Short mmCIF file of C-alpha atoms in Angstrom, two decimals:
data_model
loop_
_atom_site.label_atom_id
_atom_site.label_comp_id
_atom_site.label_asym_id
_atom_site.label_seq_id
_atom_site.Cartn_x
_atom_site.Cartn_y
_atom_site.Cartn_z
CA MET N 21 43.47 -12.64 -50.37
CA THR N 22 40.98 -10.03 -51.47
CA ALA N 23 37.86 -8.98 -49.60
CA LYS N 24 35.57 -10.98 -51.88
CA ASP N 25 37.29 -14.21 -50.88
CA MET N 26 35.28 -14.67 -47.67
CA HIS N 27 31.89 -12.98 -47.86
CA ASP N 28 30.70 -10.89 -50.80
CA ILE N 29 31.20 -7.34 -49.48
CA LYS N 30 29.10 -5.96 -52.33
CA TRP N 31 26.18 -8.15 -51.20
CA ILE N 32 26.69 -7.01 -47.60
CA ARG N 33 26.72 -3.37 -48.74
CA ASP N 34 23.46 -3.88 -50.69
CA ASN N 35 21.79 -6.08 -48.02
CA PRO N 36 23.09 -4.97 -44.60
CA ASP N 37 19.90 -5.86 -42.71
CA ALA N 38 19.69 -9.36 -44.22
CA PHE N 39 23.36 -9.98 -43.38
CA ASP N 40 22.90 -8.92 -39.77
CA ARG N 41 19.72 -11.01 -39.46
CA GLY N 42 21.73 -14.04 -40.58
CA LEU N 43 24.36 -13.35 -37.92
CA ALA N 44 21.66 -12.76 -35.29
CA ARG N 45 20.27 -16.23 -36.02
CA ARG N 46 23.69 -17.56 -35.02
CA GLY N 47 23.58 -15.52 -31.82
CA LEU N 48 26.12 -12.99 -33.10
CA PRO N 49 26.00 -9.17 -33.14
CA GLY N 50 25.52 -7.26 -36.37
CA GLU N 51 28.65 -6.57 -38.39
CA ALA N 52 27.35 -4.95 -41.58
CA LYS N 53 27.86 -1.33 -40.49
CA ARG N 54 31.46 -1.92 -39.39
CA LEU N 55 32.32 -3.90 -42.52
CA VAL N 56 30.74 -1.34 -44.86
CA GLU N 57 32.62 1.50 -43.12
CA ILE N 58 35.94 -0.30 -43.56
CA ASP N 59 35.05 -1.00 -47.19
CA GLU N 60 34.15 2.64 -47.81
CA ARG N 61 37.53 3.73 -46.47
CA ARG N 62 39.21 1.05 -48.57
CA ARG N 63 37.40 2.12 -51.72
CA ALA N 64 38.21 5.77 -51.03
CA ALA N 65 41.88 4.82 -50.65
CA ILE N 66 41.74 2.92 -53.95
CA GLN N 67 40.19 5.93 -55.68
CA LYS N 68 42.84 8.29 -54.25
CA ALA N 69 45.66 5.99 -55.32
CA GLU N 70 44.16 5.51 -58.80
CA ALA N 71 43.54 9.25 -59.17
CA ALA N 72 47.11 10.05 -58.15
CA LEU N 73 48.48 7.45 -60.56
CA ALA N 74 46.27 8.72 -63.40
CA ARG N 75 47.32 12.32 -62.70
CA ARG N 76 51.01 11.35 -62.59
CA ASN N 77 50.70 9.62 -65.98
CA ALA N 78 48.78 12.57 -67.46
CA ALA N 79 51.30 15.09 -66.06
CA SER N 80 54.17 13.05 -67.46
CA ARG N 81 52.60 13.27 -70.90
CA GLU N 82 51.99 17.03 -70.47
CA ILE N 83 55.68 17.63 -69.72
CA GLY N 84 56.62 16.65 -73.26
CA ALA N 85 53.94 18.90 -74.75
CA ALA N 86 55.05 21.85 -72.56
CA LYS N 87 58.69 21.42 -73.58
CA LYS N 88 57.70 21.10 -77.21
CA SER N 89 55.88 24.44 -76.89
CA ASN N 90 58.89 25.98 -75.08
CA GLU N 91 56.79 26.50 -71.96
CA GLU N 92 59.68 25.86 -69.60
CA ALA N 93 57.95 27.19 -66.47
CA ALA N 94 54.95 24.95 -67.07
CA ALA N 95 57.24 22.00 -67.74
CA GLN N 96 59.11 22.59 -64.47
CA ALA N 97 55.83 22.87 -62.55
CA LEU N 98 54.61 19.60 -64.10
CA MET N 99 57.91 17.86 -63.28
CA ALA N 100 57.59 18.99 -59.67
CA GLU N 101 54.02 17.68 -59.59
CA VAL N 102 55.11 14.31 -60.99
CA ALA N 103 57.89 14.06 -58.38
CA ARG N 104 55.42 14.90 -55.60
CA LEU N 105 52.89 12.35 -56.82
CA LYS N 106 55.60 9.73 -57.25
CA ALA N 107 56.54 10.23 -53.62
CA GLU N 108 52.88 10.16 -52.44
CA ILE N 109 51.68 7.11 -54.36
CA PRO N 110 53.51 4.44 -52.28
CA ALA N 111 51.88 5.80 -49.10
CA LEU N 112 48.46 5.80 -50.78
CA GLU N 113 48.96 2.22 -51.99
CA ALA N 114 50.14 1.17 -48.52
CA GLU N 115 46.97 2.66 -47.01
CA GLU N 116 44.86 0.74 -49.52
CA LYS N 117 46.66 -2.51 -48.63
CA LYS N 118 46.26 -1.84 -44.91
CA LEU N 119 42.52 -1.28 -45.24
CA SER N 120 42.13 -4.31 -47.53
CA LYS N 121 43.86 -6.44 -44.91
CA GLU N 122 41.67 -4.95 -42.17
CA LEU N 123 38.56 -5.88 -44.16
CA ASP N 124 39.90 -9.34 -45.02
CA ASP N 125 40.78 -10.03 -41.38
CA ALA N 126 37.31 -8.94 -40.24
CA LEU N 127 35.51 -11.02 -42.88
CA ALA N 128 37.66 -14.08 -42.12
CA GLN N 129 36.28 -14.22 -38.58
CA ILE N 130 32.62 -14.20 -39.65
CA PRO N 131 30.82 -17.56 -40.12
CA ASN N 132 28.62 -18.60 -43.00
CA LEU N 133 24.98 -17.52 -42.89
CA PRO N 134 22.35 -20.22 -42.25
CA LEU N 135 19.79 -21.13 -44.89
CA PRO N 136 16.19 -20.07 -44.16
CA GLU N 137 15.04 -23.64 -43.42
CA VAL N 138 17.66 -24.20 -40.69
CA PRO N 139 15.92 -24.25 -37.27
CA ASP N 140 16.78 -21.46 -34.86
CA GLY N 141 18.40 -22.41 -31.57
CA LYS N 142 21.22 -21.58 -29.18
CA ASP N 143 22.73 -25.04 -28.57
CA PRO N 144 22.19 -28.75 -29.32
CA SER N 145 18.84 -28.66 -27.52
CA GLY N 146 17.54 -26.70 -30.53
CA ASN N 147 18.38 -29.45 -33.03
CA VAL N 148 15.42 -31.08 -34.77
CA GLU N 149 15.17 -34.82 -35.25
CA HIS N 150 14.63 -35.75 -38.88
CA HIS N 151 14.18 -39.54 -38.81
CA ARG N 152 15.45 -42.78 -37.24
CA PHE N 153 16.63 -46.13 -38.50
CA GLY N 154 16.32 -49.42 -36.61
CA ALA N 155 15.62 -49.82 -32.92
CA LYS N 156 17.51 -50.18 -29.65
CA ARG N 157 18.48 -53.77 -28.97
CA ASN N 158 17.47 -55.62 -25.84
CA TYR N 159 20.27 -57.42 -24.03
CA GLY N 160 19.92 -60.06 -21.34
CA PHE N 161 22.76 -58.34 -19.49
CA ALA N 162 23.99 -54.82 -18.74
CA PRO N 163 25.83 -53.67 -21.90
CA GLN N 164 29.37 -52.42 -21.33
CA GLN N 165 31.09 -49.36 -22.78
CA HIS N 166 33.64 -49.88 -25.54
CA PHE N 167 36.71 -49.18 -23.41
CA ASP N 168 35.73 -51.81 -20.85
CA LEU N 169 35.05 -54.31 -23.61
CA GLY N 170 38.31 -53.52 -25.41
CA GLU N 171 40.47 -53.64 -22.30
CA ASP N 172 38.86 -56.89 -21.12
CA LEU N 173 39.60 -58.40 -24.54
CA GLY N 174 43.22 -57.29 -24.17
CA GLN N 175 42.99 -55.53 -27.55
CA MET N 176 42.53 -51.84 -26.61
CA ASP N 177 45.44 -50.34 -24.66
CA PHE N 178 45.23 -46.73 -23.48
CA GLU N 179 48.10 -47.11 -21.00
CA ALA N 180 50.57 -48.14 -23.70
CA ALA N 181 49.36 -45.28 -25.92
CA ALA N 182 49.90 -42.79 -23.08
CA LYS N 183 53.52 -43.95 -22.77
CA LEU N 184 53.98 -43.41 -26.49
CA SER N 185 52.03 -40.20 -27.08
CA GLY N 186 50.16 -39.02 -23.98
CA ALA N 187 46.44 -38.78 -23.33
CA ARG N 188 43.75 -39.16 -26.02
CA PHE N 189 45.54 -41.86 -28.00
CA VAL N 190 44.93 -45.60 -28.19
CA VAL N 191 46.76 -48.75 -29.26
CA LEU N 192 44.49 -51.35 -30.91
CA LYS N 193 45.63 -54.93 -31.32
CA ARG N 194 44.67 -58.16 -33.06
CA GLY N 195 40.94 -58.43 -33.81
CA LEU N 196 40.05 -54.83 -32.94
CA ALA N 197 42.90 -53.44 -35.06
CA ARG N 198 41.68 -55.57 -37.97
CA LEU N 199 38.07 -54.56 -37.35
CA GLU N 200 38.97 -50.87 -37.55
CA ARG N 201 40.82 -51.49 -40.83
CA ALA N 202 37.89 -53.53 -42.14
CA LEU N 203 35.44 -50.74 -41.37
CA GLY N 204 37.45 -48.17 -43.34
CA GLN N 205 37.87 -50.52 -46.31
CA PHE N 206 34.17 -51.41 -46.27
CA MET N 207 33.14 -47.74 -46.31
CA LEU N 208 35.51 -46.84 -49.15
CA ASP N 209 34.30 -49.78 -51.23
CA VAL N 210 30.65 -48.77 -50.80
CA HIS N 211 31.28 -45.12 -51.66
CA THR N 212 33.51 -45.80 -54.67
CA THR N 213 31.78 -48.77 -56.27
CA GLU N 214 28.15 -47.87 -55.52
CA HIS N 215 27.91 -44.15 -54.73
CA GLY N 216 30.12 -42.73 -57.49
CA TYR N 217 32.84 -41.13 -55.36
CA THR N 218 36.42 -40.99 -56.67
CA GLU N 219 38.93 -42.31 -54.14
CA VAL N 220 41.82 -39.97 -53.38
CA ALA N 221 44.96 -40.52 -51.30
CA PRO N 222 45.74 -36.91 -50.25
CA PRO N 223 48.67 -35.40 -48.31
CA LEU N 224 48.21 -35.30 -44.54
CA LEU N 225 50.31 -32.11 -44.20
CA VAL N 226 48.99 -28.94 -45.86
CA ARG N 227 49.86 -25.25 -46.21
CA ASP N 228 48.29 -22.27 -44.45
CA GLU N 229 46.23 -21.22 -47.46
CA VAL N 230 44.70 -24.69 -47.77
CA MET N 231 43.54 -24.61 -44.13
CA PHE N 232 42.22 -21.10 -44.73
CA GLY N 233 40.30 -22.26 -47.78
CA THR N 234 38.09 -24.64 -45.80
CA ALA N 235 37.96 -22.20 -42.82
CA GLN N 236 40.04 -24.07 -40.24
CA LEU N 237 42.22 -20.94 -40.20
CA PRO N 238 42.35 -18.40 -38.75
CA LYS N 239 39.36 -18.91 -36.43
CA PHE N 240 40.23 -22.43 -35.23
CA GLU N 241 44.02 -22.37 -35.14
CA HIS N 242 43.92 -23.44 -31.47
CA ASP N 243 42.38 -26.80 -32.43
CA GLN N 244 45.04 -27.75 -34.97
CA PHE N 245 48.43 -29.47 -34.86
CA MET N 246 51.32 -27.75 -36.64
CA ALA N 247 54.57 -29.30 -37.90
CA ILE N 248 57.77 -27.23 -38.17
CA ASN N 249 61.15 -28.61 -39.23
CA VAL N 250 63.45 -28.94 -36.20
CA ASP N 251 66.47 -27.41 -37.97
CA PHE N 252 64.40 -24.33 -38.73
CA VAL N 253 63.35 -24.06 -35.07
CA LYS N 254 66.95 -24.24 -33.89
CA GLN N 255 68.06 -21.61 -36.39
CA ALA N 256 65.10 -19.32 -35.63
CA ALA N 257 65.67 -19.72 -31.87
CA GLY N 258 69.27 -18.63 -32.24
CA GLU N 259 68.28 -15.57 -34.28
CA TYR N 260 65.47 -14.71 -31.88
CA LEU N 261 67.66 -14.89 -28.78
CA LYS N 262 70.53 -13.05 -30.47
CA ASN N 263 68.25 -10.08 -31.18
CA LEU N 264 66.80 -9.82 -27.66
CA GLU N 265 67.64 -6.77 -25.61
CA PRO N 266 70.48 -7.69 -23.20
CA SER N 267 68.39 -6.89 -20.15
CA VAL N 268 65.50 -9.06 -21.37
CA LYS N 269 67.90 -11.89 -22.22
CA GLU N 270 69.44 -11.75 -18.73
CA GLU N 271 66.00 -11.81 -17.11
CA LEU N 272 65.01 -14.79 -19.26
CA GLU N 273 68.18 -16.69 -18.33
CA ARG N 274 67.52 -16.06 -14.61
CA ALA N 275 63.91 -17.18 -14.99
CA LEU N 276 64.89 -20.40 -16.78
CA ALA N 277 67.38 -21.20 -14.02
CA SER N 278 64.85 -20.56 -11.25
CA ASP N 279 62.90 -23.15 -9.28
CA ALA N 280 59.68 -24.42 -10.84
CA GLN N 281 57.67 -22.76 -8.05
CA ASP N 282 59.42 -19.39 -8.43
CA PRO N 283 57.16 -16.59 -9.77
CA ALA N 284 59.92 -15.81 -12.27
CA ARG N 285 58.97 -18.99 -14.11
CA ASP N 286 55.81 -17.25 -15.27
CA PHE N 287 57.97 -14.81 -17.22
CA ALA N 288 59.87 -17.72 -18.77
CA ASP N 289 56.60 -19.43 -19.76
CA ARG N 290 55.27 -16.25 -21.36
CA ALA N 291 58.56 -15.71 -23.18
CA PHE N 292 58.39 -19.28 -24.51
CA VAL N 293 54.87 -18.75 -25.85
CA THR N 294 55.96 -15.50 -27.50
CA MET N 295 59.00 -17.20 -29.02
CA MET N 296 56.95 -20.12 -30.40
CA SER N 297 54.43 -17.70 -31.86
CA HIS N 298 57.32 -15.91 -33.56
CA PHE N 299 58.62 -19.20 -34.97
CA ALA N 300 55.18 -20.08 -36.30
CA GLU N 301 54.79 -16.70 -38.01
CA VAL N 302 58.23 -16.83 -39.60
CA ALA N 303 57.77 -20.45 -40.61
CA GLY N 304 54.44 -19.59 -42.21
CA ALA N 305 55.94 -16.64 -44.07
CA GLN N 306 58.76 -18.86 -45.36
CA GLN N 307 56.37 -21.74 -46.14
CA THR N 308 58.38 -24.07 -43.89
CA ARG N 309 55.44 -25.06 -41.67
CA ARG N 310 52.60 -27.41 -42.42
CA TRP N 311 49.35 -28.33 -40.67
CA LEU N 312 48.26 -31.88 -39.90
CA ILE N 313 44.82 -32.27 -41.45
CA PRO N 314 41.89 -32.32 -38.98
CA THR N 315 39.84 -34.08 -41.67
CA ALA N 316 40.31 -35.06 -45.31
CA GLU N 317 37.74 -32.35 -46.11
CA VAL N 318 40.70 -29.96 -46.16
CA PRO N 319 42.79 -31.44 -49.00
CA LEU N 320 39.82 -32.88 -50.91
CA THR N 321 37.90 -29.60 -51.11
CA ASN N 322 41.05 -27.68 -51.99
CA LEU N 323 41.61 -29.87 -55.06
CA VAL N 324 39.60 -27.21 -56.95
CA ARG N 325 41.24 -24.17 -55.36
CA GLU N 326 42.34 -21.37 -57.71
CA SER N 327 40.74 -23.07 -60.69
CA ILE N 328 37.82 -22.74 -63.09
CA VAL N 329 35.96 -26.02 -63.66
CA ASP N 330 33.72 -26.66 -66.65
CA GLU N 331 30.10 -27.16 -65.58
CA ALA N 332 29.97 -30.33 -67.69
CA ALA N 333 32.47 -31.92 -65.26
CA LEU N 334 30.21 -31.31 -62.25
CA PRO N 335 29.42 -32.69 -59.80
CA LEU N 336 32.84 -33.77 -58.56
CA ARG N 337 32.66 -36.31 -55.76
CA PHE N 338 35.74 -37.32 -53.77
CA THR N 339 36.31 -39.72 -50.90
CA ALA N 340 39.37 -40.54 -48.80
CA GLY N 341 40.11 -42.66 -45.77
CA THR N 342 42.80 -40.90 -43.73
CA PRO N 343 44.12 -40.39 -40.24
CA CYS N 344 42.87 -37.09 -38.81
CA PHE N 345 44.49 -34.95 -36.12
CA ARG N 346 42.78 -32.55 -33.69
CA ALA N 347 44.06 -30.85 -30.56
CA GLU N 348 40.60 -31.07 -28.92
CA ALA N 349 41.53 -27.78 -27.25
CA GLY N 350 37.98 -27.11 -26.09
CA ALA N 351 37.32 -30.64 -24.81
CA ALA N 352 39.09 -30.54 -21.44
CA GLY N 353 37.28 -32.91 -19.09
CA LYS N 354 35.04 -34.31 -21.86
CA ASP N 355 35.15 -37.99 -22.83
CA THR N 356 38.50 -38.47 -21.14
CA ARG N 357 38.06 -42.26 -21.17
CA GLY N 358 37.86 -44.23 -24.35
CA MET N 359 37.98 -43.38 -28.05
CA ILE N 360 35.25 -40.76 -28.41
CA ARG N 361 37.62 -37.76 -28.48
CA GLN N 362 41.09 -38.66 -29.74
CA HIS N 363 43.95 -36.51 -30.97
CA GLN N 364 44.40 -39.01 -33.82
CA PHE N 365 41.56 -40.96 -35.44
CA ASP N 366 40.58 -42.42 -38.82
CA LYS N 367 37.70 -41.13 -40.89
CA VAL N 368 36.28 -41.74 -44.35
CA GLU N 369 35.41 -38.32 -45.77
CA LEU N 370 32.97 -37.39 -48.54
CA VAL N 371 33.34 -34.13 -50.50
CA SER N 372 31.12 -32.85 -53.31
CA ILE N 373 31.74 -29.90 -55.62
CA THR N 374 28.70 -28.75 -57.57
CA THR N 375 26.58 -25.85 -58.83
CA PRO N 376 24.33 -23.60 -56.72
CA GLU N 377 21.25 -25.09 -58.36
CA GLU N 378 22.22 -28.68 -57.45
CA SER N 379 23.81 -28.24 -54.03
CA LYS N 380 20.73 -28.78 -51.85
CA ASP N 381 19.90 -32.05 -53.63
CA GLU N 382 23.54 -33.06 -53.30
CA LEU N 383 23.32 -32.61 -49.53
CA GLU N 384 20.39 -35.04 -49.37
CA ARG N 385 22.30 -37.49 -51.56
CA MET N 386 25.43 -37.25 -49.38
CA LEU N 387 23.36 -37.87 -46.26
CA ALA N 388 21.85 -40.99 -47.86
CA CYS N 389 25.33 -42.28 -48.78
CA ALA N 390 26.56 -41.89 -45.19
CA GLU N 391 23.39 -43.50 -43.84
CA GLU N 392 23.81 -46.52 -46.10
CA VAL N 393 27.02 -47.44 -44.31
CA LEU N 394 25.22 -47.59 -40.96
CA ARG N 395 22.22 -49.39 -42.42
CA ARG N 396 24.41 -52.19 -43.77
CA LEU N 397 26.05 -52.50 -40.38
CA ASP N 398 22.53 -52.62 -38.88
CA LEU N 399 23.32 -49.88 -36.37
CA HIS N 400 20.46 -47.95 -34.79
CA TYR N 401 20.78 -44.19 -35.43
CA ARG N 402 18.86 -40.98 -35.82
CA VAL N 403 19.36 -37.99 -38.13
CA VAL N 404 19.01 -34.46 -36.76
CA THR N 405 19.07 -31.09 -38.48
CA LEU N 406 21.43 -28.84 -36.56
CA CYS N 407 20.06 -25.54 -35.34
CA THR N 408 21.75 -22.20 -36.04
CA GLY N 409 23.55 -22.21 -32.69
CA ASP N 410 25.10 -25.66 -33.16
CA MET N 411 26.18 -25.47 -36.80
CA GLY N 412 29.82 -25.40 -37.85
CA PHE N 413 31.54 -22.15 -38.85
CA ALA N 414 31.55 -22.85 -42.63
CA ALA N 415 28.12 -24.50 -42.89
CA GLN N 416 24.85 -23.16 -44.28
CA LYS N 417 23.00 -26.31 -43.27
CA THR N 418 24.08 -29.50 -41.50
CA TYR N 419 22.63 -32.93 -40.84
CA ASP N 420 24.19 -34.95 -38.02
CA ILE N 421 23.86 -38.72 -37.89
CA GLU N 422 23.88 -39.86 -34.28
CA VAL N 423 24.46 -43.55 -33.64
CA TRP N 424 23.04 -45.28 -30.55
CA LEU N 425 25.69 -46.57 -28.14
CA PRO N 426 24.13 -49.16 -25.81
CA GLY N 427 27.03 -49.05 -23.35
CA GLN N 428 26.78 -45.29 -22.95
CA GLY N 429 22.99 -45.35 -23.22
CA MET N 430 23.00 -42.34 -25.54
CA TYR N 431 23.23 -41.16 -29.13
CA ARG N 432 26.63 -39.87 -30.29
CA GLU N 433 27.54 -38.10 -33.51
CA ILE N 434 29.14 -40.36 -36.09
CA SER N 435 28.72 -38.16 -39.19
CA SER N 436 28.07 -34.53 -40.07
CA CYS N 437 26.99 -33.68 -43.62
CA SER N 438 27.19 -29.97 -44.41
CA LEU N 439 26.34 -27.67 -47.29
CA CYS N 440 28.76 -24.72 -47.33
CA GLY N 441 27.40 -22.90 -50.38
CA GLU N 442 30.02 -20.63 -51.94
CA PHE N 443 31.62 -19.79 -48.56
CA GLN N 444 34.65 -22.05 -49.00
CA ALA N 445 34.81 -21.52 -52.75
CA ARG N 446 35.28 -17.78 -52.23
CA ARG N 447 38.12 -18.42 -49.81
CA MET N 448 39.72 -20.84 -52.31
CA ASN N 449 38.83 -18.80 -55.43
CA ALA N 450 37.21 -21.94 -56.87
CA ARG N 451 34.81 -21.27 -59.74
CA TYR N 452 33.12 -22.93 -62.69
CA ARG N 453 32.32 -21.88 -66.24
CA ALA N 454 28.63 -22.21 -67.10
CA ARG N 455 27.58 -24.34 -70.04
CA ASP N 456 26.99 -21.24 -72.16
CA GLY N 457 30.73 -20.57 -71.89
CA ARG N 458 30.31 -16.96 -70.81
CA GLN N 459 29.31 -16.81 -67.14
CA ILE N 460 31.83 -17.73 -64.42
CA ARG N 461 30.41 -18.35 -60.94
CA TYR N 462 31.58 -19.63 -57.59
CA LEU N 463 31.20 -23.36 -56.94
CA HIS N 464 29.23 -24.79 -54.04
CA THR N 465 31.05 -27.20 -51.72
CA LEU N 466 29.75 -29.93 -49.41
CA ASN N 467 31.46 -32.27 -47.00
CA GLY N 468 30.45 -35.13 -44.76
CA SER N 469 31.77 -38.10 -42.81
CA GLY N 470 31.09 -41.34 -44.54
CA VAL N 471 31.65 -42.17 -41.62
CA ALA N 472 34.03 -41.67 -38.66
CA VAL N 473 35.85 -45.00 -38.48
CA GLY N 474 36.79 -44.84 -34.80
CA ARG N 475 33.26 -44.07 -33.74
CA ALA N 476 31.93 -46.80 -36.03
CA LEU N 477 34.27 -49.19 -34.24
CA ILE N 478 32.84 -48.05 -30.91
CA ALA N 479 29.27 -48.48 -32.20
CA VAL N 480 29.95 -51.98 -33.55
CA MET N 481 31.65 -53.05 -30.32
CA GLU N 482 28.85 -51.81 -28.09
CA THR N 483 26.01 -52.92 -30.37
CA TYR N 484 27.39 -56.37 -31.19
CA GLN N 485 28.74 -57.22 -27.72
CA GLN N 486 27.77 -60.63 -26.35
CA GLN N 487 27.44 -62.17 -22.91
CA GLY N 488 30.96 -62.57 -21.55
CA GLY N 489 32.45 -59.64 -23.52
CA SER N 490 33.08 -61.09 -26.98
CA ILE N 491 32.13 -59.06 -30.09
CA ALA N 492 30.13 -60.52 -32.98
CA VAL N 493 31.38 -59.32 -36.37
CA PRO N 494 28.58 -57.79 -38.51
CA ASP N 495 27.76 -59.76 -41.65
CA ALA N 496 28.85 -56.86 -43.90
CA LEU N 497 32.37 -56.95 -42.44
CA GLN N 498 33.07 -60.68 -42.27
CA ARG N 499 34.64 -60.88 -45.74
CA TYR N 500 37.04 -58.11 -44.70
CA MET N 501 37.89 -60.09 -41.57
CA GLY N 502 38.88 -63.29 -43.36
CA GLY N 503 35.57 -64.88 -42.40
CA LEU N 504 36.05 -64.23 -38.67
CA LYS N 505 32.65 -64.08 -36.99
CA THR N 506 33.57 -63.32 -33.39
CA ILE N 507 36.32 -61.33 -31.69
CA GLU N 508 37.28 -62.96 -28.44
CA ARG N 509 40.00 -62.64 -25.85
CA ALA N 510 43.16 -64.45 -26.91
CA GLN N 511 43.77 -67.52 -24.80
#
């Protein structure tokens, strides 16, 4: 990575006040002064290294001239200078690399800056409603929540899922399993045949640099699931333990053998965390670890990483229906019942790659594509513009679609459509060649849910529930359900 791959340090240097104002709108302290100071030290280190290298090359050439003129003393002095510079240059280059990494690490932690039209606010209460579709339905009974409906139907089993995988998983059966599949197929058909998106079947396991490109790493590592080959873990564990100081190893062995309530267990727990962190770092360095994708945004957007696209090929529009995996590390105690927050869920993702001039219009188009899915399902929803305090890390501007859930009696997010500008493109080094063939610029990237399949299932269940707990199948889905019009409890 180079410093330009996250934020443009030259722009920050030229516009420090504007950069800090953008961060202040997100509720963050100014960073321009610190970043510029690091960059000045980095640039000074580069100049010193380049000057030393240039002088070494010049002195090397002067040695031959001095010898040719029989100036032996001068030649010896030049040879000594070359030897000194040769010894100094690696340290100068190491200092440059250290400062470049310090700048890169600092820039990688800083979010995208909001566009001027994004409303200011500290939390979701600052979001601004844009428009609504449909109306809340009136029921002649108290509508139930999806988990009560699903369990009463005998087709949604959280207990079985817990035995298999733990909390925040679900087993769907019969009609509900088919309904979830139908929803994903319906969405993909609409986006590919009517909205011009190219369907992609991407890998579900990706490398570090791919997660970095879309900004899941390093800031949100805690919310991701990592996969490491078990043979590697065993080998690394053996090497790790073999290299421990004998006294530390003895203390660890005593701690592991102690009672669960013994204070020594705390040492063992901390040692385990340290060891796993070591495995992860080594695995990453050796490219033996992969990350389970939290959304298909990650592989779809990275399809253009480290490439230069011709402007004539833009916009690129991709869609994929995939499982998604999230640790939900910050969701302790939230939505513990039901399917709202799952470690594994299905989602149909939309990604657009376009030019700076077209990206704002593309955001409106993407929003309309996601809305069309909900309109055809006749689900009541509203669209809100997220405020600066509620926007995602990589976003410049975001629309959320919030579907009405009658059982919960509240709106819940079912899609987020975000414009990221060149933020992700810089991290991926994704550019395009302008039509004139001369200018090369960073692409603009956008992503959105088109929509979250699991939450669409919840919305359909709660919206289309009938007296007695059966679920009517929306007209748009019946052909995907073999003509089935109602999901009922199996007799």
